[in-house]
DNA sequence: CAGTGAGCGAGCTTCCGCTTGACTT
């Protein structure tokens, strides 16, 4: 003890993953504890040469990445001054590995190190944890190493193969490639889908009330007709039929609340109810977490702490009354869930709303409602179905209605679904008895079409991935960004089209028919594959069926579980996987052609040469002629929105009409083309982007000049002010409004200041302050 | 930054999962 006496001696150093968590725990623990965070993993496989010594039994080569050097140094210094180090990282595979990496990298001593875990951040949970320490679980760490090594081998052997066989800089991996496959397969289903039209029959009936006002009732026929003739024939038969109540069935119904949020369900509901992208949801949730308003937002657990359940109960009792309360805990059924944390819930359940920006308030409110509702009574309903008989016809009409007897949790929150509701069942039905006659008002046969499969949104893709056990709460959002960044998939809106559907109406004695215009196929923010996504997917499916199988992750997870309990040796598990995998990579490298998705569309009428499309080094291109010794083919990039799959010969030939000269201006040519950044007009070697509404094939000289003048006016407008004494300092108008630029750095103008009235002194002051603020951070 | 696409060769790209800054005019 004497060799190192420091005034800053720390009795206990506790290390957790997240700084926000560290702050909370420090509050619970006394002065004898210093709590720090590791900011996640502090070591990873080296990037060079796989980071794995395959020959040496897959020995991992771990390094501290540059952005972690600082925190590691800081932790090392703290460790030196500490009597006891408590590794309090999460109780799952990754958390155990983080603890082990800390132990190794910080050079901890076994006698001075304890490993503790807790699933919830409450005083009790933490105190209990401190009382029952253990040591690092090597088997669990090995399971993580196996997971890490497998992912590296897959990713770093498949990606370079794609660079050779498809296009540079592409990527493949256990998770992302399967996510892309889901989207490619959905698109295939949609292409194979053939809509079928049918007629749906609904009738409106009334009670021939004596005295009181007649009540109306809408009912649907149990049978659907596949043709206009059948539907009309049915209406003919109804013309003189009598209708009566055949049966009345009343059933009690219960609805239960959904469990509290996990990362995946939060992303889904925020997408459906608030229109947030998964990235947006995560960054808003991160802010709520950091400001202490919600619990941790990356979790697969639906568990609530006893404390939370108790305080939800108090809130519900006080606000809605005892009959609305039903405390319960949910259990997780998700594949591969590791449940290191609680569900996502408000830290303080008595706060129904919070301060913050609009997005934060809305997301918080959603989380609050979902959590509270999960602890509330079931809703009780009564569902009534009335069957209506038709004289002289076997078909029946049915009307159903739901009556809410007790709202329960519905008072607070109702989960939404991805499917569009066909038609909501009506509320209260009129009081009727069996055999009551009904007056037929009208019967309508409306033409409908079967729905094509629905494309994924970001959030519904996350749902699917979670179902398959692919990816983790911390990677859903990044994975979805990656597959869009690689341009495997795009998020798009579809305007939809109009179609005419027939409506046949029986009213009084007349049967009339009319055509009704109907919008269909409208989509917002749906994911669909690009050409590259499809080509890469087909290539991987052809050569690596096992990795592309939806069950691949589930089956390796089973083995990781066996490693985690010490029943399986991790290098031999990896060996068994790697042998056949690597030889497939080898085979594909040697034998397979470059996978270009090449397709011949036809012949160029001018030259008679073949016209084809394929994936080139820079993306999809069209080509006239073939590369031979004598000649070079002509190339043109496909436009945005065009695909190898759908492009026609005419559209491909059109591409070669660009660039074209459309006239002159100020004595120079006006040339229209399509470049990397879309359609442009070039004038005096300057480029001007065309508007979305301009078509490069038809645009005229006059409009091109207008675009040029517009741009010039905007540039003129860009300069607000300059100072003679300081020519490098300018006040400019930018995309986000006025700003100051000086020495390649930009500065915001404080609120309340008019940019054109700023003096040089004031500008210098603003810059000085901003720089000072920055360096202090 | 508004091309490119033949071929050579150097050097780069890439995984999943754990975390938050850095940027944010």
XYZ file of N, CA and C in Angstrom, chain A residues 18 20 29 59 82 147 186 202 313 327 330 402 412 426 505 570 575 649 677-678 708 768 775:
69
model
N -22.555 3.078 -20.428
C -23.083 4.356 -20.897
C -22.886 5.471 -19.872
N -24.626 8.131 -19.321
C -25.862 8.541 -18.653
C -26.174 7.581 -17.506
N -25.148 5.583 -5.370
C -24.054 5.092 -4.530
C -23.442 6.267 -3.778
N -7.186 -17.256 -33.811
C -6.874 -16.324 -32.727
C -7.199 -14.894 -33.147
N -7.245 3.121 -7.802
C -8.419 2.502 -7.178
C -8.057 1.262 -6.381
N -19.081 -15.120 -32.110
C -20.010 -14.273 -32.866
C -19.217 -13.225 -33.662
N -39.741 -9.582 -51.529
C -41.046 -8.913 -51.511
C -41.344 -8.344 -52.896
N -72.999 -5.210 -50.267
C -73.471 -4.700 -48.979
C -74.904 -4.205 -49.151
N -49.008 1.867 -11.022
C -50.246 1.547 -10.312
C -50.761 2.773 -9.559
N -52.089 -4.664 -12.630
C -50.634 -4.761 -12.734
C -50.260 -6.102 -13.331
N -44.829 -8.648 -18.357
C -44.874 -9.385 -19.616
C -43.608 -10.211 -19.763
N -69.803 -3.633 -32.466
C -69.142 -3.809 -31.183
C -69.601 -2.713 -30.241
N -56.375 5.144 -22.629
C -55.069 5.796 -22.736
C -54.392 5.560 -24.081
N -69.343 -1.289 -37.512
C -70.079 -0.167 -36.956
C -70.267 -0.353 -35.455
N -76.111 -1.168 -58.452
C -76.959 -0.758 -57.332
C -78.410 -1.182 -57.562
N -15.213 -22.897 -28.959
C -15.531 -21.933 -30.008
C -14.673 -22.042 -31.260
N -14.246 -23.295 -37.020
C -13.567 -24.138 -38.007
C -14.577 -24.879 -38.884
N -36.243 -0.961 -74.853
C -35.273 -0.610 -75.900
C -35.358 0.884 -76.228
N -25.172 14.228 -60.851
C -26.120 14.892 -59.962
C -27.435 15.189 -60.664
N -27.739 14.448 -61.703
C -29.016 14.615 -62.380
C -28.905 15.460 -63.637
N -30.787 29.563 -66.094
C -29.486 30.200 -65.901
C -29.649 31.553 -65.198
N -15.234 34.964 -32.262
C -14.423 34.726 -31.074
C -15.193 33.860 -30.067
N -13.598 25.305 -28.237
C -12.379 24.759 -27.651
C -12.610 24.365 -26.194
